[in-house]
Amino acid sequence: MNANPTFAPATGIGSMPGTDAREAVKTVTGSFEDFPFLPELPARGPGADMIGRTAGLLVEVYARVEPSGWRIGDRPGRDTKRARSWLGQDLDALEEFTQGYEGQLKVQAVGPWTLAAALELKNGESALSDAGACRDLTGSLAEGLREHLAEVQRRVPGAQVVLQLDEPSLTAVLRGHVKTASGYRTHRAVDRQVVEAMLREVAGVHAGGPVVVHSCAPDVPFALLRRAGMTAISFDFSLLTERDDDAIGEAVEGGTRLFAGVVPGTDGPLSDPAGSVMGVRTLWRRLGLSPALLAEAVTVTPSCGLAGASPDYARKALAHCVQAARSLADNPE
């Protein structure tokens, strides 16, 4: 993988409010002139949610909606077709608003472990309960992402495509906190080396291109993600504790980009842009890192997706990320 690409100073996470693909892409491309992303619109319903959308990318593995969630089935049904149709509409809109675009472009998919924790097998248990099912799912996801990345590149030839893997359940998988179907027990913790190997396998489909892992859960496993070859790690900055200091310092010094989620993902008052990145500057001082490294090491984002925000707030939040990143670059001290 590309070890040290130069990332733009600000971007979004993935989900946006509303159901209009063209409107969402127009907002995103208008907000981020040098690092737009392919929006996800979960308000459209099952198949547009992050699990269903990624399930639609799988090769020779199909899923359908049950009352308990997404379940693996034998053949593609209407839920798979709907997921693929919406993704097609989103790609059409992206192509329309990126004519002649050259620069970074981010696409998101659920990573193998959050997918394994969320998808049910035929017996109703999570795929996480079966090591063979996890391996099959990882292989299918890798193949599906390879095709998806090629399609995005075909539609936006000037793009440097950045792949983001959403892994909000990763820490729970590592700690054995994912509940079984009954809700009374939890699945066993998965061996860290197995977790790392499957993440590396999926990231490997984007050979030569940057891969980001995003988690808005506490205790992001920074060191494991770096070992798995991730170019950047995206996280909710407000959930960091001083326990994370060493891992963050090592990541920065090792050339891993930090996507710092500092702008709230739901409606509320926004501080001034300099105030939004004050915590980043404080962390930098605490770690004894050079202020000159800040702009090279940090991309500013919302803390998580914006699906729960109003359209007006989502627009303001994206613009705020750009302004906060500019403040960080102009006044790193």
Coordinates of C-alpha atoms in Angstrom, one line a residue:
M1 CA 0.0 0.0 0.0
N2 CA 1.0 3.6 -0.5
A3 CA 2.7 4.4 2.7
N4 CA 2.7 8.2 2.8
P5 CA 0.4 9.9 0.4
T6 CA -0.4 13.6 0.8
F7 CA -3.9 13.9 2.1
A8 CA -6.1 16.9 1.7
P9 CA -6.8 18.8 5.0
A10 CA -10.6 18.0 5.4
T11 CA -13.2 15.5 4.3
G12 CA -16.4 13.8 5.5
I13 CA -17.1 10.4 7.0
G14 CA -19.7 8.9 4.7
S15 CA -23.4 9.1 5.6
M16 CA -25.5 12.2 4.8
P17 CA -29.2 13.0 5.6
G18 CA -32.0 12.8 3.1
T19 CA -32.8 10.5 0.2
D20 CA -31.7 12.5 -2.9
A21 CA -28.4 11.2 -4.3
R22 CA -27.8 14.1 -6.6
E23 CA -28.4 16.7 -3.8
A24 CA -26.0 14.8 -1.4
V25 CA -23.2 14.5 -4.0
K26 CA -23.7 18.2 -5.0
T27 CA -23.3 19.2 -1.3
V28 CA -20.2 17.0 -0.8
T29 CA -18.4 18.0 -4.0
G30 CA -19.3 21.7 -3.3
S31 CA -17.9 21.4 0.3
F32 CA -14.7 19.6 -0.4
E33 CA -13.0 20.8 -3.6
D34 CA -10.0 18.5 -3.1
F35 CA -11.3 15.5 -1.1
P36 CA -15.0 14.7 -1.8
F37 CA -16.5 11.3 -0.9
L38 CA -19.3 9.1 -2.2
P39 CA -22.2 9.8 0.1
E40 CA -24.3 7.1 1.7
L41 CA -28.0 7.9 2.4
P42 CA -29.4 5.4 5.0
A43 CA -32.7 7.3 5.3
R44 CA -33.7 5.5 2.0
G45 CA -34.2 2.3 4.0
P46 CA -32.7 -1.2 4.1
G47 CA -30.0 -1.6 1.5
A48 CA -28.9 2.0 1.9
D49 CA -27.8 1.4 5.5
M50 CA -24.1 0.7 5.8
I51 CA -24.5 -3.1 6.4
G52 CA -27.0 -3.5 3.5
R53 CA -25.0 -1.3 1.2
T54 CA -21.8 -3.4 1.8
A55 CA -23.7 -6.6 1.6
G56 CA -24.8 -5.6 -1.9
L57 CA -21.1 -5.4 -2.9
L58 CA -20.4 -9.0 -1.9
V59 CA -19.5 -11.6 -4.6
E60 CA -21.4 -14.9 -4.4
V61 CA -22.7 -14.1 -0.9
Y62 CA -26.2 -12.6 -0.6
A63 CA -28.1 -11.2 2.3
R64 CA -31.7 -10.3 2.9
V65 CA -33.5 -8.3 5.6
E66 CA -35.1 -10.3 8.5
P67 CA -36.8 -8.8 11.5
S68 CA -33.6 -9.3 13.5
G69 CA -31.3 -7.7 10.8
W70 CA -29.4 -8.8 7.7
R71 CA -29.1 -12.5 7.1
I72 CA -27.0 -14.4 4.6
G73 CA -29.2 -16.3 2.1
D74 CA -28.7 -18.6 -1.0
R75 CA -29.6 -16.2 -3.8
P76 CA -29.9 -12.5 -4.6
G77 CA -33.3 -11.3 -3.5
R78 CA -35.0 -7.9 -3.7
D79 CA -32.9 -6.5 -0.8
T80 CA -29.7 -7.2 -2.7
K81 CA -31.1 -5.8 -5.9
R82 CA -32.3 -2.6 -4.1
A83 CA -28.9 -2.1 -2.5
R84 CA -27.2 -2.4 -5.8
S85 CA -29.7 -0.1 -7.5
W86 CA -29.2 2.6 -5.0
L87 CA -25.4 2.3 -5.2
G88 CA -25.7 2.6 -9.0
Q89 CA -27.8 5.8 -8.6
D90 CA -25.1 7.2 -6.2
L91 CA -22.3 6.4 -8.7
D92 CA -24.3 8.1 -11.5
A93 CA -24.6 11.3 -9.4
L94 CA -21.0 11.2 -8.5
E95 CA -19.9 10.8 -12.1
E96 CA -22.2 13.8 -13.0
F97 CA -20.7 16.1 -10.4
T98 CA -17.0 15.1 -10.8
Q99 CA -16.6 15.7 -14.6
G100 CA -12.9 16.5 -15.1
Y101 CA -12.1 16.2 -11.4
E102 CA -8.5 15.3 -10.5
G103 CA -7.6 14.6 -6.8
Q104 CA -8.5 12.4 -3.9
L105 CA -12.0 10.8 -3.8
K106 CA -13.1 8.6 -0.9
V107 CA -15.4 5.6 -1.0
Q108 CA -16.6 3.8 2.1
A109 CA -17.5 0.2 2.9
V110 CA -18.0 -1.8 6.1
G111 CA -14.8 -3.7 7.1
P112 CA -14.7 -7.5 7.5
W113 CA -15.2 -7.6 11.3
T114 CA -18.1 -5.2 11.7
L115 CA -19.7 -7.0 8.7
A116 CA -19.1 -10.4 10.4
A117 CA -20.6 -9.1 13.7
A118 CA -23.7 -7.7 11.9
L119 CA -24.6 -10.4 9.3
E120 CA -26.5 -13.4 10.6
L121 CA -26.0 -17.0 9.4
K122 CA -29.0 -19.2 8.6
N123 CA -29.2 -20.3 12.2
G124 CA -29.6 -16.6 13.3
E125 CA -26.2 -16.4 14.9
S126 CA -23.7 -13.8 13.8
A127 CA -21.2 -14.8 11.2
L128 CA -18.6 -13.9 13.9
S129 CA -19.5 -17.3 15.6
D130 CA -18.0 -19.3 12.7
A131 CA -14.3 -18.8 11.7
G132 CA -15.0 -20.4 8.3
A133 CA -17.9 -18.0 7.6
C134 CA -15.6 -15.0 8.6
R135 CA -13.0 -16.2 6.1
D136 CA -15.6 -16.6 3.3
L137 CA -17.1 -13.2 4.1
T138 CA -13.6 -11.6 4.0
G139 CA -12.8 -13.2 0.6
S140 CA -16.2 -12.1 -0.8
L141 CA -15.8 -8.6 0.5
A142 CA -12.3 -8.3 -1.0
E143 CA -13.5 -9.4 -4.4
G144 CA -16.5 -7.1 -4.3
L145 CA -14.4 -4.1 -3.3
R146 CA -11.9 -4.8 -6.1
E147 CA -14.8 -4.5 -8.6
H148 CA -16.3 -1.5 -6.9
L149 CA -13.0 0.4 -6.8
A150 CA -12.5 -0.3 -10.5
E151 CA -16.0 1.0 -11.3
V152 CA -15.3 4.2 -9.4
Q153 CA -12.0 4.7 -11.2
R154 CA -13.7 4.1 -14.5
R155 CA -16.4 6.7 -13.8
V156 CA -13.9 9.3 -12.3
P157 CA -10.7 8.6 -14.2
G158 CA -8.8 11.5 -12.7
A159 CA -9.5 10.4 -9.1
Q160 CA -6.9 9.1 -6.6
V161 CA -9.4 6.7 -4.9
V162 CA -9.1 6.4 -1.1
L163 CA -10.8 3.3 0.4
Q164 CA -12.3 3.8 3.9
L165 CA -13.3 0.6 5.8
D166 CA -15.9 1.3 8.5
E167 CA -15.1 -0.8 11.6
P168 CA -17.2 0.5 14.6
S169 CA -17.5 -3.0 16.0
L170 CA -13.8 -3.8 15.8
T171 CA -13.0 -3.1 19.5
A172 CA -16.0 -5.2 20.6
V173 CA -14.8 -8.1 18.4
L174 CA -11.3 -7.9 19.9
R175 CA -12.7 -7.9 23.4
G176 CA -15.4 -10.5 23.1
H177 CA -18.2 -8.0 23.7
V178 CA -20.4 -8.8 20.6
K179 CA -23.7 -10.3 21.9
T180 CA -25.1 -13.7 20.7
A181 CA -28.6 -13.9 19.2
S182 CA -30.1 -14.6 22.6
G183 CA -28.5 -11.5 24.0
Y184 CA -27.5 -13.4 27.2
R185 CA -23.9 -14.3 26.1
T186 CA -21.2 -12.8 24.0
H187 CA -19.1 -14.3 21.2
R188 CA -15.5 -15.2 22.1
A189 CA -12.9 -12.6 21.5
V190 CA -11.2 -13.1 18.1
D191 CA -7.4 -13.6 18.1
R192 CA -5.7 -10.3 17.3
Q193 CA -3.5 -11.9 14.6
V194 CA -6.5 -13.3 12.8
V195 CA -8.2 -9.8 13.0
E196 CA -5.1 -8.2 11.6
A197 CA -4.6 -10.7 8.8
M198 CA -8.2 -10.3 7.5
L199 CA -8.0 -6.5 7.6
R200 CA -4.7 -6.7 5.7
E201 CA -6.4 -9.0 3.1
V202 CA -9.2 -6.6 2.5
A203 CA -7.0 -3.5 2.4
G204 CA -4.7 -5.4 0.0
V205 CA -7.3 -5.1 -2.8
H206 CA -6.4 -1.4 -3.0
A207 CA -2.7 -2.1 -3.7
G208 CA -0.9 1.2 -4.2
G209 CA -3.8 3.2 -3.0
P210 CA -4.5 4.7 0.5
V211 CA -6.7 2.8 2.9
V212 CA -8.4 4.4 6.0
V213 CA -10.1 2.6 8.8
H214 CA -12.9 4.6 10.5
S215 CA -14.3 3.8 14.0
C216 CA -16.4 6.2 16.1
A217 CA -16.2 3.8 19.1
P218 CA -13.9 4.3 22.1
D219 CA -10.5 2.5 22.3
V220 CA -9.6 2.4 18.6
P221 CA -6.8 -0.2 18.3
F222 CA -4.3 2.1 16.6
A223 CA -1.2 -0.2 16.8
L224 CA -3.1 -3.2 15.3
L225 CA -4.4 -1.1 12.4
R226 CA -1.0 0.3 11.7
R227 CA 0.4 -3.3 11.6
A228 CA -2.4 -4.3 9.2
G229 CA -1.0 -1.7 6.8
M230 CA -3.6 1.1 7.1
T231 CA -2.5 4.5 5.7
A232 CA -4.8 6.5 8.0
I233 CA -7.0 6.0 11.0
S234 CA -10.3 7.9 11.4
F235 CA -11.8 8.4 14.8
D236 CA -14.1 10.5 17.1
F237 CA -11.6 12.8 18.7
S238 CA -13.8 13.4 21.8
L239 CA -13.5 9.7 22.8
L240 CA -9.6 9.8 23.0
T241 CA -8.2 9.5 26.5
E242 CA -4.6 10.0 27.7
R243 CA -4.3 6.2 27.5
D244 CA -4.2 6.6 23.7
D245 CA -1.3 9.1 23.8
D246 CA 1.5 6.7 23.1
A247 CA -0.3 4.9 20.3
I248 CA -1.2 8.3 18.7
G249 CA 2.4 9.6 19.0
E250 CA 3.8 6.4 17.5
A251 CA 1.2 6.6 14.6
V252 CA 2.2 10.2 13.8
E253 CA 5.9 9.4 13.9
G254 CA 5.4 6.3 11.8
G255 CA 3.7 8.3 9.1
T256 CA 0.1 7.2 9.7
R257 CA -2.4 10.0 8.9
L258 CA -5.0 10.9 11.6
F259 CA -8.5 11.7 10.5
A260 CA -9.6 13.6 13.6
G261 CA -13.4 13.7 14.0
V262 CA -13.8 17.1 15.8
V263 CA -17.1 18.4 14.4
P264 CA -20.2 17.0 16.0
G265 CA -22.3 14.7 13.8
T266 CA -25.7 15.8 14.9
D267 CA -27.4 19.2 15.1
G268 CA -26.1 21.7 17.7
P269 CA -24.2 24.9 18.0
L270 CA -20.8 24.9 16.3
S271 CA -17.9 26.6 18.0
D272 CA -15.6 28.9 16.0
P273 CA -13.3 26.8 13.7
A274 CA -10.2 27.5 15.8
G275 CA -12.1 26.2 18.9
S276 CA -13.0 23.0 17.1
V277 CA -9.3 22.0 16.7
M278 CA -8.1 23.3 20.0
G279 CA -8.0 19.8 21.4
V280 CA -5.8 18.7 18.5
R281 CA -3.3 21.4 19.3
T282 CA -3.4 20.5 23.0
L283 CA -2.7 16.8 22.2
W284 CA 0.2 17.8 20.0
R285 CA 1.8 19.8 22.8
R286 CA 1.2 17.0 25.3
L287 CA 2.9 14.6 23.0
G288 CA 5.8 17.0 22.3
L289 CA 5.2 16.8 18.6
S290 CA 6.3 19.6 16.2
P291 CA 3.5 22.0 15.4
A292 CA 4.8 22.0 11.8
L293 CA 3.7 18.4 11.5
L294 CA 0.1 19.2 12.2
A295 CA -1.1 19.9 8.7
E296 CA 0.9 17.0 7.3
A297 CA -0.5 14.6 9.9
V298 CA -4.1 15.6 10.4
T299 CA -7.3 15.6 8.2
V300 CA -10.3 17.2 9.9
T301 CA -13.7 15.4 9.7
P302 CA -17.0 15.2 11.5
S303 CA -16.9 12.9 14.5
C304 CA -19.1 10.3 12.7
G305 CA -21.5 10.1 9.8
L306 CA -24.1 12.9 9.3
A307 CA -27.2 10.7 8.7
G308 CA -28.8 11.9 11.9
A309 CA -28.3 15.6 11.2
S310 CA -30.6 18.0 9.4
P311 CA -29.6 18.8 5.8
D312 CA -28.8 22.4 6.8
Y313 CA -26.6 21.3 9.7
A314 CA -24.8 18.7 7.5
R315 CA -23.9 21.5 5.0
K316 CA -22.6 23.7 7.8
A317 CA -20.7 20.8 9.5
L318 CA -18.8 20.0 6.2
A319 CA -18.0 23.7 5.6
H320 CA -16.8 23.9 9.3
C321 CA -14.4 21.0 8.7
V322 CA -12.8 23.0 5.9
Q323 CA -12.5 26.1 8.0
A324 CA -11.2 24.2 11.1
A325 CA -8.5 22.6 8.9
R326 CA -7.5 26.0 7.6
S327 CA -7.2 27.3 11.1
L328 CA -4.9 24.3 12.0
A329 CA -2.7 25.0 9.0
D330 CA -2.5 28.8 9.5
N331 CA -2.0 28.7 13.3
P332 CA -0.4 25.3 14.3
E333 CA 1.0 26.6 17.6

